[in-house]
Amino acid sequence: MQRYVAVVGSGSCSPQEALAAEQIGSLLARADAVVVCGGLSGVMEAACRGARREGGLTVGILPGSDRSAANPHVVVAIATGLGELRNGLVVRAADAVVAVGGEFGTLSEIGFALKLGRRVIGLATWELSQKPDSILRASSAEEAVRLALEG
Amino acid sequence: MQRYVAVVGSGSCSPQEALAAEQIGSLLARADAVVVCGGLSGVMEAACRGARREGGLTVGILPGSDRSAANPHVVVAIATGLGELRNGLVVRAADAVVAVGGEFGTLSEIGFALKLGRRVIGLATWELSQKPDSILRASSAEEAVRLALEG
Amino acid sequence: MQRYVAVVGSGSCSPQEALAAEQIGSLLARADAVVVCGGLSGVMEAACRGARREGGLTVGILPGSDRSAANPHVVVAIATGLGELRNGLVVRAADAVVAVGGEFGTLSEIGFALKLGRRVIGLATWELSQKPDSILRASSAEEAVRLALEG
Amino acid sequence: MQRYVAVVGSGSCSPQEALAAEQIGSLLARADAVVVCGGLSGVMEAACRGARREGGLTVGILPGSDRSAANPHVVVAIATGLGELRNGLVVRAADAVVAVGGEFGTLSEIGFALKLGRRVIGLATWELSQKPDSILRASSAEEAVRLALEG
């Protein structure tokens, strides 16, 4: 079965985060994994752009009701109308979650993923000092993808 | 923008319904529309099979948490874990809804689609005697697809 | 265990529908049942008003994110932000569903309730000519409540 | 308008956490706030027990489809069938969120609440070292409730 990997992070991210997300998307696509994300800009768009460059499949699970809000690199856009509750669907749809940087929405996705027993890989993302080992730390896009696909 | 059309109907359908759903899937794929469905068997599977025969894109929005429940013709499977509430997402994700036959789940999708202002096309599906014109009646797969894409 | 009964119908209803919904709410409250509804106006408000007159408990499961949209007779307002998808939650939260008149949203609730195996009682609501016995028909508020509590 | 405050934390908590949650529930009820929670055991049950002792109103938004899973101190139980996605509804339904201790589910609720702009108060809960001020830290049940109601 094909792997589904969520790439999560802020809708407005730093150039370094965008670069990392793009590389992650590319590497996932090369490994024939489906890239799942929240469908918007920032880390989500960068991951989709990278995956599409390699001809990969990208899924954007959108908060609103309008599919046209998806970034241009989303192949399948699901307009949910659930608002931020769609974060839970992004995680649920994936076998593993790679968090790149990220704000509060990303934190909700990390918590939700860990609760559901999903493998969570972090690249310069939230530190969970009380359970430091719950997020698998990656120091590069390559390592993040390797950890995501290992599970 | 690419059209998204939901094909809804029972998970265990008659051979005629399966044939119609398969034709609808094929015709939608030829028109470059994405086929959205609940991802399971019966009408859903037939529509996906038809779409895939033409190389189309199929999306299955599943009630459970396990992607492997999707029929083999689903390209993108979204495991929602929402149970039957996922019916609302199937409708929301689509621009138009084609109902082929159908049981109570289909009725919920028709009601929801009409509430959201989606175009609803029916092929031997529920009659709404109080608002007979709310469902556009088709007498063939061709007519159903034509009506779905007209909107 | 206390019974939860959903009263569903249009947000803008006729005076007769409002009267019926109000009586249904009162009778449910007298029977110590919790009245669940979509929390807005019309049939929902009338049912809550009736229930509150008897000191009953009313729950409004709202489509939006703002609790203040609830009608003034809702005791517990749940702002879901799910839009019309909250219809599924109204039904899921209840043991039985009483439909009074109603538009497309009500149709979605009837379909969803029947799919989930909930008892559905109808008072001048949608006719399902293909499965005429699936909705238990009541000709008065009293009969509707009796049928709702019998199950 | 009545305040709705979510009390979130683990379904299996320490005696100290239970004691704190119970006091928080009591103090919220005395302040006429509605206690919203996930409806199950541990912190959720303790908060409801405390609120009920003062005659308060408690709402349990359950993950499953069976209302009987609610702890005995829940006045209004909403069976959602959404699984852990119901965490988002718990937060959305509330004006402020008090986190007592907590595991990954609590982390998802904190992230979601901060994303939605809800006031989050923490009592011995997750540390967010990157944004240490995003959670208002309380050192007692009294302080937690004061901070929750201040907003």
Coordinates of C-alpha atoms in Angstrom, one line a residue:
Chain A
M1 CA 0.0 0.0 0.0
Q2 CA 1.1 3.5 -0.8
R3 CA 2.2 5.6 2.2
Y4 CA 0.4 8.8 3.1
V5 CA 2.6 11.3 4.9
A6 CA 1.3 14.6 6.2
V7 CA 3.6 17.6 6.1
V8 CA 2.4 20.3 8.5
G9 CA 3.6 23.7 9.4
S10 CA 2.7 27.3 9.3
G11 CA 0.9 29.0 6.5
S12 CA 3.5 31.8 6.6
C13 CA 6.9 30.3 7.1
S14 CA 10.6 31.3 6.8
P15 CA 12.6 30.7 3.6
Q16 CA 14.5 27.9 5.3
E17 CA 11.3 26.2 6.4
A18 CA 10.0 26.5 2.8
L19 CA 13.2 25.0 1.5
A20 CA 13.0 22.1 3.9
A21 CA 9.3 21.5 3.2
E22 CA 10.0 21.5 -0.5
Q23 CA 12.8 19.0 -0.2
I24 CA 10.6 16.8 2.0
G25 CA 7.8 16.9 -0.5
S26 CA 10.2 16.0 -3.3
L27 CA 11.7 13.1 -1.4
L28 CA 8.3 11.8 -0.4
A29 CA 7.1 11.9 -4.0
R30 CA 10.3 10.1 -5.2
A31 CA 9.4 7.4 -2.6
D32 CA 5.9 7.2 -4.1
A33 CA 4.3 8.5 -0.9
V34 CA 1.2 10.7 -1.1
V35 CA 1.8 14.2 0.5
V36 CA -1.2 15.2 2.6
C37 CA -1.4 18.7 4.0
G38 CA -3.8 21.5 4.9
G39 CA -3.8 22.8 1.4
L40 CA -2.9 26.4 2.0
S41 CA 0.3 28.4 1.7
G42 CA 3.7 28.4 3.6
V43 CA 4.9 25.0 4.5
M44 CA 1.9 23.3 2.9
E45 CA 2.5 25.0 -0.4
A46 CA 6.2 24.3 -0.4
A47 CA 5.7 20.6 0.4
C48 CA 3.2 20.3 -2.5
R49 CA 5.5 22.2 -4.9
G50 CA 8.4 19.8 -4.1
A51 CA 6.2 16.8 -4.5
R52 CA 4.7 18.0 -7.8
R53 CA 8.2 18.7 -9.2
E54 CA 8.7 14.9 -8.9
G55 CA 5.3 14.1 -10.3
G56 CA 3.9 13.1 -6.9
L57 CA 0.4 13.1 -5.6
T58 CA -0.7 15.9 -3.2
V59 CA -3.8 16.2 -1.2
G60 CA -5.0 19.4 0.4
I61 CA -7.6 19.2 3.2
L62 CA -8.9 22.7 3.3
P63 CA -10.6 24.5 6.3
G64 CA -13.0 26.4 4.1
S65 CA -15.8 25.5 1.7
D66 CA -14.0 26.9 -1.4
R67 CA -11.7 24.6 -3.3
S68 CA -10.0 27.5 -5.0
A69 CA -8.3 28.4 -1.7
A70 CA -5.9 25.5 -2.3
N71 CA -2.4 26.3 -3.3
P72 CA -1.6 25.6 -7.0
H73 CA 0.4 22.5 -6.3
V74 CA -2.5 20.6 -4.7
V75 CA -3.7 17.8 -7.0
V76 CA -6.7 16.8 -4.9
A77 CA -8.4 19.5 -2.9
I78 CA -10.9 18.6 -0.3
A79 CA -13.0 21.6 0.9
T80 CA -14.3 20.5 4.3
G81 CA -15.9 23.6 5.7
L82 CA -14.7 22.4 9.1
G83 CA -12.5 25.3 9.9
E84 CA -9.4 24.5 12.0
L85 CA -11.0 21.2 13.0
R86 CA -9.8 19.9 9.6
N87 CA -6.4 19.7 11.3
G88 CA -7.6 16.4 12.8
L89 CA -8.5 15.1 9.4
V90 CA -5.1 15.9 8.0
V91 CA -3.5 13.8 10.7
R92 CA -6.0 11.0 10.5
A93 CA -5.5 10.7 6.8
A94 CA -1.8 10.1 7.2
D95 CA 0.4 7.3 8.4
A96 CA 3.1 9.7 9.6
V97 CA 3.3 13.4 10.2
V98 CA 6.3 15.6 9.5
A99 CA 6.2 18.9 11.3
V100 CA 8.4 21.7 9.9
G101 CA 8.6 24.7 12.2
G102 CA 5.1 25.7 13.0
E103 CA 2.7 27.7 15.1
F104 CA -0.3 26.7 17.2
G105 CA -2.1 24.9 14.4
T106 CA 0.9 22.7 14.0
L107 CA 1.0 22.0 17.8
S108 CA -2.6 20.8 17.6
E109 CA -1.6 18.5 14.8
I110 CA 1.4 17.1 16.7
G111 CA -0.8 16.5 19.8
F112 CA -3.5 14.9 17.8
A113 CA -1.0 12.7 15.9
L114 CA 0.6 11.5 19.0
K115 CA -2.7 10.8 20.6
L116 CA -3.7 8.7 17.5
G117 CA -0.3 6.8 17.7
R118 CA 1.0 8.3 14.5
R119 CA 4.7 8.6 14.0
V120 CA 5.7 12.3 14.3
I121 CA 8.9 13.7 12.9
G122 CA 10.0 17.2 13.7
L123 CA 12.3 19.5 11.9
A124 CA 12.9 22.6 14.0
T125 CA 9.4 22.3 15.4
W126 CA 7.9 22.5 18.9
E127 CA 9.9 21.0 21.8
L128 CA 7.8 18.8 24.2
S129 CA 10.1 19.0 27.2
Q130 CA 7.9 16.7 29.2
K131 CA 8.0 13.9 26.6
P132 CA 11.1 14.8 24.6
D133 CA 11.2 11.4 22.8
S134 CA 7.7 11.5 21.5
I135 CA 8.7 13.5 18.4
L136 CA 11.4 12.0 16.3
R137 CA 13.9 14.8 15.7
A138 CA 15.3 15.2 12.2
S139 CA 18.1 17.6 11.3
S140 CA 17.6 17.5 7.6
A141 CA 14.8 16.9 5.0
E142 CA 16.4 13.6 4.1
E143 CA 16.4 12.4 7.7
A144 CA 12.8 13.6 8.2
V145 CA 11.7 11.6 5.2
R146 CA 13.7 8.5 6.1
L147 CA 12.1 8.6 9.6
A148 CA 8.7 9.1 8.2
L149 CA 8.9 6.2 5.9
E150 CA 10.6 3.8 8.3
G151 CA 7.5 3.3 10.6
Chain B
M1 CA -10.8 24.7 -12.5
Q2 CA -11.3 21.0 -12.6
R3 CA -14.8 19.8 -11.7
Y4 CA -15.4 17.5 -8.7
V5 CA -18.5 15.4 -8.9
A6 CA -19.7 13.1 -6.2
V7 CA -21.3 9.8 -7.2
V8 CA -23.4 8.5 -4.3
G9 CA -25.5 5.4 -3.9
S10 CA -25.7 2.2 -1.9
G11 CA -22.8 0.1 -0.9
S12 CA -24.7 -2.9 -2.1
C13 CA -26.4 -2.1 -5.4
S14 CA -28.2 -3.9 -8.2
P15 CA -26.3 -4.9 -11.4
Q16 CA -28.1 -2.1 -13.3
E17 CA -27.1 0.5 -10.7
A18 CA -23.5 -0.7 -10.9
L19 CA -23.5 -0.5 -14.7
A20 CA -24.9 3.0 -14.6
A21 CA -22.5 4.1 -11.9
E22 CA -19.6 2.7 -13.9
Q23 CA -20.7 4.6 -17.0
I24 CA -21.1 7.7 -15.1
G25 CA -17.6 7.3 -13.7
S26 CA -16.2 6.8 -17.2
L27 CA -17.9 9.8 -18.6
L28 CA -16.9 12.0 -15.8
A29 CA -13.3 10.9 -16.2
R30 CA -13.4 11.6 -19.9
A31 CA -14.6 15.1 -19.2
D32 CA -11.6 15.5 -16.8
A33 CA -13.8 15.7 -13.7
V34 CA -12.6 14.2 -10.4
V35 CA -15.0 11.5 -9.1
V36 CA -15.6 11.9 -5.3
C37 CA -17.4 9.1 -3.4
G38 CA -17.6 7.4 0.0
G39 CA -14.8 5.0 -1.1
L40 CA -16.6 1.7 -0.3
S41 CA -18.3 -0.9 -2.5
G42 CA -21.5 -0.9 -4.6
V43 CA -22.2 2.3 -6.5
M44 CA -19.0 3.9 -5.1
E45 CA -16.8 1.1 -6.4
A46 CA -18.5 1.0 -9.8
A47 CA -18.1 4.7 -10.3
C48 CA -14.4 4.5 -9.4
R49 CA -13.9 1.5 -11.6
G50 CA -15.4 3.3 -14.6
A51 CA -13.4 6.5 -13.9
R52 CA -10.1 4.5 -13.6
R53 CA -10.7 2.7 -16.9
E54 CA -10.5 6.1 -18.5
G55 CA -7.5 7.1 -16.4
G56 CA -9.5 9.5 -14.2
L57 CA -8.9 10.6 -10.7
T58 CA -11.0 9.1 -7.9
V59 CA -11.3 10.2 -4.3
G60 CA -12.8 8.0 -1.5
I61 CA -13.8 9.7 1.7
L62 CA -14.1 6.8 4.1
P63 CA -16.1 6.6 7.2
G64 CA -13.5 4.6 9.1
S65 CA -9.9 5.1 10.2
D66 CA -8.4 2.5 8.0
R67 CA -7.5 3.4 4.4
S68 CA -7.4 -0.2 3.4
A69 CA -11.2 -0.3 3.5
A70 CA -11.2 1.7 0.2
N71 CA -12.3 -0.1 -2.9
P72 CA -9.3 -0.9 -5.3
H73 CA -10.2 1.8 -7.7
V74 CA -9.8 4.7 -5.3
V75 CA -6.7 6.7 -6.1
V76 CA -6.8 9.0 -3.1
A77 CA -8.3 7.5 0.1
I78 CA -9.1 9.8 3.0
A79 CA -9.7 7.9 6.2
T80 CA -11.8 10.2 8.3
G81 CA -12.9 8.2 11.3
L82 CA -16.1 10.3 11.2
G83 CA -18.5 7.4 10.6
E84 CA -21.5 8.3 8.6
L85 CA -20.9 12.0 9.2
R86 CA -18.4 11.7 6.4
N87 CA -21.4 11.8 4.0
G88 CA -21.5 15.5 4.6
L89 CA -17.8 15.8 3.5
V90 CA -18.4 13.8 0.3
V91 CA -21.1 16.3 -0.6
R92 CA -19.2 19.4 0.5
A93 CA -16.1 18.4 -1.5
A94 CA -18.1 18.2 -4.7
D95 CA -19.6 20.8 -7.1
A96 CA -22.5 18.5 -8.1
V97 CA -23.9 15.2 -6.8
V98 CA -25.1 12.3 -8.9
A99 CA -27.3 9.9 -6.9
V100 CA -27.7 6.4 -8.4
G101 CA -30.5 4.4 -6.6
G102 CA -29.6 4.5 -3.0
E103 CA -30.7 3.9 0.6
F104 CA -30.9 6.1 3.6
G105 CA -27.2 7.2 3.4
T106 CA -27.9 8.5 -0.1
L107 CA -31.0 10.3 1.2
S108 CA -28.8 12.1 3.7
E109 CA -26.4 13.1 1.0
I110 CA -29.2 14.4 -1.2
G111 CA -30.7 16.4 1.6
F112 CA -27.3 17.8 2.6
A113 CA -26.4 18.6 -1.0
L114 CA -29.7 20.5 -1.6
K115 CA -29.2 22.4 1.6
L116 CA -25.8 23.5 0.5
G117 CA -27.1 24.5 -2.9
R118 CA -25.3 21.8 -4.8
R119 CA -26.7 20.6 -8.1
V120 CA -28.3 17.1 -7.5
I121 CA -28.9 14.7 -10.4
G122 CA -30.8 11.6 -9.7
L123 CA -30.9 8.3 -11.6
A124 CA -33.6 6.0 -10.3
T125 CA -33.1 7.5 -6.8
W126 CA -35.4 8.9 -4.1
E127 CA -38.4 10.8 -5.2
L128 CA -39.0 14.0 -3.2
S129 CA -42.7 14.4 -3.9
Q130 CA -42.9 17.7 -2.0
K131 CA -40.2 19.3 -4.1
P132 CA -40.2 17.2 -7.2
D133 CA -38.0 19.6 -9.2
S134 CA -35.2 19.8 -6.6
I135 CA -33.5 16.7 -8.0
L136 CA -32.7 16.9 -11.7
R137 CA -33.9 13.6 -13.1
A138 CA -31.7 11.7 -15.6
S139 CA -32.8 8.7 -17.5
S140 CA -29.3 7.6 -18.6
A141 CA -25.7 7.8 -17.5
E142 CA -25.0 10.2 -20.3
E143 CA -27.8 12.5 -19.3
A144 CA -26.7 12.4 -15.6
V145 CA -23.2 13.4 -16.5
R146 CA -24.4 16.1 -18.9
L147 CA -26.6 17.6 -16.2
A148 CA -23.8 17.3 -13.6
L149 CA -21.3 19.2 -15.7
E150 CA -23.7 21.8 -16.9
G151 CA -24.1 23.7 -13.6
Chain C
M1 CA -31.2 6.8 31.6
Q2 CA -32.7 10.1 30.4
R3 CA -34.0 10.1 26.8
Y4 CA -32.6 12.6 24.3
V5 CA -35.0 13.5 21.5
A6 CA -34.0 15.7 18.6
V7 CA -36.7 18.0 17.2
V8 CA -35.8 19.0 13.7
G9 CA -37.5 21.3 11.2
S10 CA -37.1 24.5 9.3
G11 CA -35.5 27.7 10.8
S12 CA -38.5 29.6 9.3
C13 CA -41.7 27.7 9.8
S14 CA -45.4 28.2 9.7
P15 CA -47.4 29.1 12.8
Q16 CA -48.9 25.6 12.8
E17 CA -45.5 24.0 12.7
A18 CA -44.3 26.3 15.5
L19 CA -47.4 25.4 17.6
A20 CA -46.8 21.7 17.1
A21 CA -43.0 22.0 17.8
E22 CA -43.8 23.9 21.0
Q23 CA -46.2 21.2 22.2
I24 CA -43.7 18.5 21.3
G25 CA -41.1 20.3 23.4
S26 CA -43.5 20.7 26.3
L27 CA -44.5 17.0 26.3
L28 CA -40.9 15.9 26.0
A29 CA -39.9 18.0 28.9
R30 CA -42.8 16.7 31.0
A31 CA -41.5 13.2 30.2
D32 CA -38.1 14.3 31.4
A33 CA -36.5 13.9 28.0
V34 CA -33.8 16.3 26.9
V35 CA -34.7 18.3 23.8
V36 CA -31.8 18.4 21.2
C37 CA -32.0 20.7 18.2
G38 CA -29.9 22.8 15.9
G39 CA -30.3 25.7 18.2
L40 CA -31.6 28.3 15.8
S41 CA -35.1 29.8 15.1
G42 CA -38.3 28.3 13.7
V43 CA -39.1 24.8 14.7
M44 CA -35.9 24.6 16.8
E45 CA -36.9 27.7 18.8
A46 CA -40.5 26.6 19.3
A47 CA -39.4 23.2 20.6
C48 CA -37.1 24.8 23.1
R49 CA -39.7 27.3 24.2
G50 CA -42.1 24.6 24.9
A51 CA -39.6 22.5 26.8
R52 CA -38.4 25.5 28.9
R53 CA -42.0 26.3 29.9
E54 CA -42.1 22.9 31.6
G55 CA -38.6 23.4 33.1
G56 CA -37.0 21.0 30.6
L57 CA -33.4 20.8 29.4
T58 CA -32.7 22.0 25.9
V59 CA -29.5 21.6 23.9
G60 CA -28.7 23.6 20.7
I61 CA -26.0 22.3 18.5
L62 CA -25.1 25.3 16.4
P63 CA -23.6 25.5 12.9
G64 CA -21.5 28.5 13.6
S65 CA -18.7 29.4 16.1
D66 CA -20.8 31.9 18.0
R67 CA -22.9 30.7 20.9
S68 CA -24.9 33.9 20.9
A69 CA -26.7 32.7 17.7
A70 CA -28.7 30.3 19.9
N71 CA -32.3 31.0 20.4
P72 CA -33.1 32.3 23.9
H73 CA -34.6 29.0 25.1
V74 CA -31.5 26.9 24.6
V75 CA -30.0 26.0 28.0
V76 CA -26.8 24.4 26.6
A77 CA -25.5 25.9 23.4
I78 CA -22.7 24.0 21.6
A79 CA -21.0 26.2 19.0
T80 CA -19.5 23.7 16.6
G81 CA -18.2 25.7 13.6
L82 CA -19.1 22.7 11.4
G83 CA -21.7 24.5 9.3
E84 CA -24.5 22.3 8.1
L85 CA -22.4 19.2 9.0
R86 CA -23.7 19.8 12.5
N87 CA -27.0 18.2 11.4
G88 CA -25.3 14.9 11.7
L89 CA -24.3 15.7 15.3
V90 CA -27.9 16.7 16.2
V91 CA -29.1 13.3 15.1
R92 CA -26.2 11.3 16.5
A93 CA -26.8 12.9 19.9
A94 CA -30.4 11.8 20.1
D95 CA -32.2 8.5 20.6
A96 CA -35.1 9.5 18.4
V97 CA -35.8 12.3 16.0
V98 CA -39.1 14.1 15.5
A99 CA -39.3 16.0 12.2
V100 CA -41.9 18.8 12.0
G101 CA -42.4 20.0 8.4
G102 CA -39.0 20.9 7.2
E103 CA -36.8 21.8 4.2
F104 CA -33.6 20.2 2.8
G105 CA -31.7 20.4 6.1
T106 CA -34.5 18.4 7.7
L107 CA -34.3 15.9 4.9
S108 CA -30.6 15.4 5.5
E109 CA -31.4 14.8 9.2
I110 CA -34.1 12.2 8.4
G111 CA -31.7 10.4 6.0
F112 CA -28.9 10.4 8.5
A113 CA -31.2 9.3 11.3
L114 CA -32.6 6.4 9.3
K115 CA -29.0 5.4 8.3
L116 CA -28.0 5.4 11.9
G117 CA -31.0 3.3 12.9
R118 CA -32.6 6.1 14.9
R119 CA -36.4 6.1 15.3
V120 CA -37.8 8.9 13.1
I121 CA -41.2 10.4 13.7
G122 CA -42.7 12.7 11.2
L123 CA -45.4 15.4 11.6
A124 CA -46.3 16.8 8.2
T125 CA -42.8 16.2 7.0
W126 CA -41.1 14.7 3.9
E127 CA -42.8 11.7 2.4
L128 CA -40.4 8.9 1.4
S129 CA -42.6 7.2 -1.2
Q130 CA -40.1 4.4 -1.8
K131 CA -39.9 3.4 1.9
P132 CA -43.2 4.9 3.3
D133 CA -42.9 3.0 6.6
S134 CA -39.5 4.2 7.5
I135 CA -40.8 7.4 9.1
L136 CA -43.4 6.8 11.8
R137 CA -46.2 9.2 11.0
A138 CA -47.9 11.2 13.7
S139 CA -51.0 13.3 13.3
S140 CA -50.5 15.3 16.5
A141 CA -47.8 16.5 18.9
E142 CA -49.0 14.0 21.5
E143 CA -48.7 11.1 19.1
A144 CA -45.3 12.2 17.9
V145 CA -44.0 12.3 21.5
R146 CA -45.6 9.0 22.3
L147 CA -43.9 7.4 19.3
A148 CA -40.6 9.0 20.1
L149 CA -40.5 7.8 23.6
E150 CA -41.8 4.3 22.9
G151 CA -38.7 3.1 21.1
Chain D
M1 CA -24.1 35.6 28.8
Q2 CA -23.1 32.5 30.8
R3 CA -19.4 31.6 30.5
Y4 CA -18.4 28.1 29.1
V5 CA -15.1 26.9 30.3
A6 CA -13.5 23.7 29.2
V7 CA -11.5 21.6 31.7
V8 CA -9.2 19.3 29.9
G9 CA -6.7 16.7 31.0
S10 CA -6.0 13.0 31.0
G11 CA -8.6 10.3 31.4
S12 CA -6.4 8.7 34.0
C13 CA -4.9 11.3 36.3
S14 CA -3.0 11.5 39.6
P15 CA -4.9 12.1 42.8
Q16 CA -3.5 15.7 42.9
E17 CA -4.7 16.4 39.4
A18 CA -8.1 15.0 40.3
L19 CA -8.3 17.2 43.4
A20 CA -7.3 20.3 41.4
A21 CA -9.8 19.5 38.7
E22 CA -12.6 19.0 41.2
Q23 CA -11.8 22.3 42.9
I24 CA -11.8 24.0 39.5
G25 CA -15.2 22.5 38.6
S26 CA -16.6 23.7 41.9
L27 CA -15.3 27.2 41.6
L28 CA -16.5 27.4 38.0
A29 CA -20.0 26.3 39.0
R30 CA -20.1 28.8 41.9
A31 CA -19.3 31.5 39.3
D32 CA -22.2 30.2 37.3
A33 CA -20.0 29.0 34.4
V34 CA -20.8 25.9 32.4
V35 CA -18.1 23.2 32.6
V36 CA -17.4 21.6 29.2
C37 CA -15.2 18.5 29.0
G38 CA -14.6 15.4 27.0
G39 CA -17.1 13.5 29.2
L40 CA -14.9 10.6 30.3
S41 CA -12.9 9.8 33.4
G42 CA -9.9 11.3 35.2
V43 CA -9.7 15.1 35.0
M44 CA -12.9 15.3 33.1
E45 CA -14.8 13.3 35.7
A46 CA -13.3 15.2 38.6
A47 CA -14.2 18.6 37.1
C48 CA -17.8 17.4 36.6
R49 CA -18.0 16.0 40.1
G50 CA -16.8 19.3 41.6
A51 CA -19.2 21.3 39.5
R52 CA -22.2 19.1 40.3
R53 CA -21.5 19.4 44.1
E54 CA -22.2 23.1 43.6
G55 CA -25.2 22.4 41.4
G56 CA -23.4 23.5 38.3
L57 CA -24.1 22.5 34.7
T58 CA -21.7 20.1 33.0
V59 CA -21.4 19.1 29.4
G60 CA -19.5 16.1 28.2
I61 CA -18.6 15.9 24.5
L62 CA -17.9 12.3 24.0
P63 CA -15.7 10.6 21.3
G64 CA -18.0 7.6 20.9
S65 CA -21.6 7.1 19.8
D66 CA -22.8 5.8 23.2
R67 CA -24.0 8.3 25.7
S68 CA -23.6 5.9 28.5
A69 CA -19.8 6.2 28.3
A70 CA -20.2 9.6 30.0
N71 CA -19.1 9.9 33.6
P72 CA -22.0 10.1 36.1
H73 CA -21.5 13.8 36.8
V74 CA -22.2 14.8 33.2
V75 CA -25.5 16.6 32.9
V76 CA -25.6 16.9 29.2
A77 CA -23.8 14.2 27.2
I78 CA -23.2 14.7 23.5
A79 CA -22.3 11.5 21.8
T80 CA -20.4 12.6 18.7
G81 CA -19.0 9.5 17.1
L82 CA -16.1 11.7 16.0
G83 CA -13.4 9.9 18.0
E84 CA -10.5 12.1 19.1
L85 CA -11.6 14.8 16.6
R86 CA -14.1 15.7 19.3
N87 CA -11.3 17.4 21.1
G88 CA -11.7 20.2 18.7
L89 CA -15.4 20.5 19.6
V90 CA -14.6 20.7 23.3
V91 CA -12.4 23.6 22.7
R92 CA -14.6 25.3 20.2
A93 CA -17.6 25.1 22.6
A94 CA -15.7 27.0 25.3
D95 CA -14.6 30.6 25.9
A96 CA -11.5 29.5 27.8
V97 CA -9.7 26.2 28.4
V98 CA -8.1 25.1 31.7
A99 CA -5.6 22.3 31.2
V100 CA -4.8 20.2 34.2
G101 CA -1.7 18.0 33.7
G102 CA -2.5 16.0 30.6
E103 CA -1.2 13.8 27.9
F104 CA -1.2 14.1 24.1
G105 CA -4.9 14.6 23.8
T106 CA -4.6 17.6 26.1
L107 CA -1.7 18.9 24.0
S108 CA -4.0 18.8 20.9
E109 CA -6.6 20.7 22.8
I110 CA -4.1 23.3 23.9
G111 CA -2.8 23.8 20.4
F112 CA -6.3 24.0 19.0
A113 CA -7.4 26.5 21.6
L114 CA -4.4 28.7 21.0
K115 CA -5.0 28.6 17.3
L116 CA -8.6 29.6 17.8
G117 CA -7.5 32.5 20.1
R118 CA -9.0 30.9 23.2
R119 CA -7.6 31.9 26.6
V120 CA -5.6 28.8 27.8
I121 CA -4.8 28.4 31.5
G122 CA -2.4 25.7 32.6
L123 CA -2.0 23.9 35.9
A124 CA 1.1 21.7 35.8
T125 CA 0.4 21.0 32.2
W126 CA 2.6 21.0 29.0
E127 CA 5.4 23.6 28.8
L128 CA 5.6 25.4 25.5
S129 CA 9.2 26.5 25.7
Q130 CA 9.1 28.3 22.3
K131 CA 6.1 30.4 23.3
P132 CA 6.2 30.3 27.1
D133 CA 3.6 33.1 27.6
S134 CA 0.9 31.6 25.4
I135 CA -0.4 29.5 28.3
L136 CA -1.3 31.5 31.4
R137 CA 0.2 29.6 34.3
A138 CA -1.8 29.0 37.4
S139 CA -0.4 27.6 40.6
S140 CA -3.7 26.8 42.2
A141 CA -7.3 25.9 41.3
E142 CA -8.4 29.3 42.5
E143 CA -5.9 31.1 40.3
A144 CA -6.8 28.9 37.3
V145 CA -10.5 29.8 37.6
R146 CA -9.8 33.5 38.2
L147 CA -7.6 33.6 35.0
A148 CA -10.2 31.6 33.1
L149 CA -13.0 34.0 34.0
E150 CA -11.1 37.2 33.6
G151 CA -10.9 37.0 29.8

